[in-house]
Amino acid sequence: MDVQALINNISQRMPEQRFKHVLRVTETAVKLAEKHRISTKDAETASLFHDIAKFMDKEKLRTVIVNEHLDITLLSFHHELWHGPVGAIIAQKEFDIENEDVLNAIRFHTTGRAGMSKLEKLIYVSDMIEPGRNFPGVEQLRAKSLDNLDQTMKACIYHSVNFLLSKKVPVYPDSIHCYNEHFRN
Amino acid sequence: MDVQALINNISQRMPEQRFKHVLRVTETAVKLAEKHRISTKDAETASLFHDIAKFMDKEKLRTVIVNEHLDITLLSFHHELWHGPVGAIIAQKEFDIENEDVLNAIRFHTTGRAGMSKLEKLIYVSDMIEPGRNFPGVEQLRAKSLDNLDQTMKACIYHSVNFLLSKKVPVYPDSIHCYNEHFRN
């Protein structure tokens, strides 16, 4: 499937507003990939796919998690976390994406994890700082992202975990493993 | 070993100030145990032992963790966390404490964990709210502890995890599992 066909396919799986977000993440990721010498092709593919499962029916998401033997504990966390791992399954099974790094970037874009690759960090960061995002500190993150991807990831995972704490909601263990890795002395 | 002999033994393993803390934790725990119908004997034993390894040499702590096959990932977290698991080993091997619930209360008094028993919560909470502790909110915790042990544990683990985040230091996974269990909807 060529890129335009993929874009058309993805656009039909989500509301227009969300699709525009996907395009902004893709633009951000490709720009940062050039800057940090990461494959722009992989950045584009992972970005386009990252939210492919976001508007799937909740019960369907649950079914995929069970049938594909994804981490079953996901089901006891907020369903907002489910679309990353399920999106990777869809990219793999429906679109024949085989690049494990691309699949992991889709899989972990919402939670992070310990031992993220450069591409995984790129997608996590791009999702958080794309031009449509607006929260205190986002401008500093955008500036930092041009300079140091790992330090930006560190700031992003801190922001995410801190946000969850402030909302008094559970933190998926992969996110804490990611935080711990970055804040280890 | 009778209680007085145990108290004498423990007092020799730590500075006087810390020993006074141990006695205050014990007093707090026994009082709360009566209130919440937990064995006061177990509360006393676990409290007296909880900091027994706190002033052990760091290298000795490390050796016990390795030789006793305790969770080796502890070594990549702050050494302040090590004395709980090591203390449980000492209670078991040097003092023949066999009650697994008492040993777990010693073991997890610094980190918490998912699935804590009432005794484990009692010791965790008593350690945090004993009369010598002084931090914003401690009075509310003391009041709550008389009424609802589980809600106090919830507030205590929130306080602990939030404190670690504010210091930008790692959070041991058991603490997040404990937090998640209490903040699951």
mmCIF file with all atom_site columns, C-alpha atoms in Angstrom, chain A residues 4-71:
data_model
loop_
_atom_site.group_PDB
_atom_site.id
_atom_site.type_symbol
_atom_site.label_atom_id
_atom_site.label_alt_id
_atom_site.label_comp_id
_atom_site.label_asym_id
_atom_site.label_entity_id
_atom_site.label_seq_id
_atom_site.pdbx_PDB_ins_code
_atom_site.Cartn_x
_atom_site.Cartn_y
_atom_site.Cartn_z
_atom_site.occupancy
_atom_site.B_iso_or_equiv
_atom_site.pdbx_formal_charge
_atom_site.auth_seq_id
_atom_site.auth_comp_id
_atom_site.auth_asym_id
_atom_site.auth_atom_id
_atom_site.pdbx_PDB_model_num
ATOM 1  C CA . GLN A 1 4  ? -1.486  8.028   -0.047 1.00 0.00 ? 4  GLN A CA 1
ATOM 2  C CA . ALA A 1 5  ? -3.591  4.863   0.120  1.00 0.00 ? 5  ALA A CA 1
ATOM 3  C CA . LEU A 1 6  ? -2.520  4.371   3.726  1.00 0.00 ? 6  LEU A CA 1
ATOM 4  C CA . ILE A 1 7  ? -3.438  7.962   4.570  1.00 0.00 ? 7  ILE A CA 1
ATOM 5  C CA . ASN A 1 8  ? -6.860  7.479   2.981  1.00 0.00 ? 8  ASN A CA 1
ATOM 6  C CA . ASN A 1 9  ? -7.405  4.248   4.886  1.00 0.00 ? 9  ASN A CA 1
ATOM 7  C CA . ILE A 1 10 ? -6.400  5.769   8.219  1.00 0.00 ? 10 ILE A CA 1
ATOM 8  C CA . SER A 1 11 ? -8.483  8.910   7.685  1.00 0.00 ? 11 SER A CA 1
ATOM 9  C CA . GLN A 1 12 ? -11.582 6.731   7.501  1.00 0.00 ? 12 GLN A CA 1
ATOM 10 C CA . ARG A 1 13 ? -10.937 5.195   10.908 1.00 0.00 ? 13 ARG A CA 1
ATOM 11 C CA . MET A 1 14 ? -11.168 8.354   12.981 1.00 0.00 ? 14 MET A CA 1
ATOM 12 C CA . PRO A 1 15 ? -12.871 11.751  13.227 1.00 0.00 ? 15 PRO A CA 1
ATOM 13 C CA . GLU A 1 16 ? -11.375 14.498  11.081 1.00 0.00 ? 16 GLU A CA 1
ATOM 14 C CA . GLN A 1 17 ? -9.927  16.327  14.093 1.00 0.00 ? 17 GLN A CA 1
ATOM 15 C CA . ARG A 1 18 ? -8.018  13.247  15.167 1.00 0.00 ? 18 ARG A CA 1
ATOM 16 C CA . PHE A 1 19 ? -6.811  12.589  11.665 1.00 0.00 ? 19 PHE A CA 1
ATOM 17 C CA . LYS A 1 20 ? -5.390  16.119  11.531 1.00 0.00 ? 20 LYS A CA 1
ATOM 18 C CA . HIS A 1 21 ? -3.535  15.312  14.770 1.00 0.00 ? 21 HIS A CA 1
ATOM 19 C CA . VAL A 1 22 ? -2.070  12.208  13.099 1.00 0.00 ? 22 VAL A CA 1
ATOM 20 C CA . LEU A 1 23 ? -0.804  14.318  10.192 1.00 0.00 ? 23 LEU A CA 1
ATOM 21 C CA . ARG A 1 24 ? 0.721   16.863  12.594 1.00 0.00 ? 24 ARG A CA 1
ATOM 22 C CA . VAL A 1 25 ? 2.467   14.075  14.560 1.00 0.00 ? 25 VAL A CA 1
ATOM 23 C CA . THR A 1 26 ? 3.780   12.692  11.264 1.00 0.00 ? 26 THR A CA 1
ATOM 24 C CA . GLU A 1 27 ? 5.097   16.074  10.169 1.00 0.00 ? 27 GLU A CA 1
ATOM 25 C CA . THR A 1 28 ? 6.736   16.631  13.578 1.00 0.00 ? 28 THR A CA 1
ATOM 26 C CA . ALA A 1 29 ? 8.228   13.125  13.658 1.00 0.00 ? 29 ALA A CA 1
ATOM 27 C CA . VAL A 1 30 ? 9.678   13.332  10.134 1.00 0.00 ? 30 VAL A CA 1
ATOM 28 C CA . LYS A 1 31 ? 11.259  16.703  10.896 1.00 0.00 ? 31 LYS A CA 1
ATOM 29 C CA . LEU A 1 32 ? 12.797  15.401  14.138 1.00 0.00 ? 32 LEU A CA 1
ATOM 30 C CA . ALA A 1 33 ? 13.881  12.173  12.439 1.00 0.00 ? 33 ALA A CA 1
ATOM 31 C CA . GLU A 1 34 ? 15.912  14.201  9.937  1.00 0.00 ? 34 GLU A CA 1
ATOM 32 C CA . LYS A 1 35 ? 17.413  16.189  12.766 1.00 0.00 ? 35 LYS A CA 1
ATOM 33 C CA . HIS A 1 36 ? 18.353  13.130  14.846 1.00 0.00 ? 36 HIS A CA 1
ATOM 34 C CA . ARG A 1 37 ? 19.337  10.851  11.965 1.00 0.00 ? 37 ARG A CA 1
ATOM 35 C CA . ILE A 1 38 ? 16.501  8.375   12.341 1.00 0.00 ? 38 ILE A CA 1
ATOM 36 C CA . SER A 1 39 ? 14.866  6.784   9.292  1.00 0.00 ? 39 SER A CA 1
ATOM 37 C CA . THR A 1 40 ? 12.256  9.293   8.076  1.00 0.00 ? 40 THR A CA 1
ATOM 38 C CA . LYS A 1 41 ? 10.413  6.445   6.378  1.00 0.00 ? 41 LYS A CA 1
ATOM 39 C CA . ASP A 1 42 ? 10.050  4.559   9.671  1.00 0.00 ? 42 ASP A CA 1
ATOM 40 C CA . ALA A 1 43 ? 9.088   7.788   11.448 1.00 0.00 ? 43 ALA A CA 1
ATOM 41 C CA . GLU A 1 44 ? 6.389   8.410   8.842  1.00 0.00 ? 44 GLU A CA 1
ATOM 42 C CA . THR A 1 45 ? 5.018   4.874   9.000  1.00 0.00 ? 45 THR A CA 1
ATOM 43 C CA . ALA A 1 46 ? 4.927   4.700   12.802 1.00 0.00 ? 46 ALA A CA 1
ATOM 44 C CA . SER A 1 47 ? 3.316   8.140   13.059 1.00 0.00 ? 47 SER A CA 1
ATOM 45 C CA . LEU A 1 48 ? 0.616   7.393   10.508 1.00 0.00 ? 48 LEU A CA 1
ATOM 46 C CA . PHE A 1 49 ? -0.277  4.170   12.320 1.00 0.00 ? 49 PHE A CA 1
ATOM 47 C CA . HIS A 1 50 ? 0.075   5.311   15.916 1.00 0.00 ? 50 HIS A CA 1
ATOM 48 C CA . ASP A 1 51 ? -3.611  6.116   16.532 1.00 0.00 ? 51 ASP A CA 1
ATOM 49 C CA . ILE A 1 52 ? -5.108  3.625   14.068 1.00 0.00 ? 52 ILE A CA 1
ATOM 50 C CA . ALA A 1 53 ? -6.945  1.776   16.859 1.00 0.00 ? 53 ALA A CA 1
ATOM 51 C CA . LYS A 1 54 ? -7.915  4.828   18.873 1.00 0.00 ? 54 LYS A CA 1
ATOM 52 C CA . PHE A 1 55 ? -11.537 4.887   17.782 1.00 0.00 ? 55 PHE A CA 1
ATOM 53 C CA . MET A 1 56 ? -12.128 1.187   17.680 1.00 0.00 ? 56 MET A CA 1
ATOM 54 C CA . ASP A 1 57 ? -15.029 -0.015  19.749 1.00 0.00 ? 57 ASP A CA 1
ATOM 55 C CA . LYS A 1 58 ? -13.965 -0.671  23.343 1.00 0.00 ? 58 LYS A CA 1
ATOM 56 C CA . GLU A 1 59 ? -15.261 -4.228  23.285 1.00 0.00 ? 59 GLU A CA 1
ATOM 57 C CA . LYS A 1 60 ? -13.398 -4.905  20.051 1.00 0.00 ? 60 LYS A CA 1
ATOM 58 C CA . LEU A 1 61 ? -10.195 -3.560  21.643 1.00 0.00 ? 61 LEU A CA 1
ATOM 59 C CA . ARG A 1 62 ? -10.752 -5.845  24.601 1.00 0.00 ? 62 ARG A CA 1
ATOM 60 C CA . THR A 1 63 ? -11.250 -8.822  22.277 1.00 0.00 ? 63 THR A CA 1
ATOM 61 C CA . VAL A 1 64 ? -8.001  -8.149  20.421 1.00 0.00 ? 64 VAL A CA 1
ATOM 62 C CA . ILE A 1 65 ? -6.080  -7.853  23.723 1.00 0.00 ? 65 ILE A CA 1
ATOM 63 C CA . VAL A 1 66 ? -7.416  -11.231 24.847 1.00 0.00 ? 66 VAL A CA 1
ATOM 64 C CA . ASN A 1 67 ? -7.203  -13.073 21.512 1.00 0.00 ? 67 ASN A CA 1
ATOM 65 C CA . GLU A 1 68 ? -3.727  -11.791 20.632 1.00 0.00 ? 68 GLU A CA 1
ATOM 66 C CA . HIS A 1 69 ? -2.402  -12.563 24.120 1.00 0.00 ? 69 HIS A CA 1
ATOM 67 C CA . LEU A 1 70 ? -1.387  -8.957  24.768 1.00 0.00 ? 70 LEU A CA 1
ATOM 68 C CA . ASP A 1 71 ? -0.670  -7.969  28.370 1.00 0.00 ? 71 ASP A CA 1
#
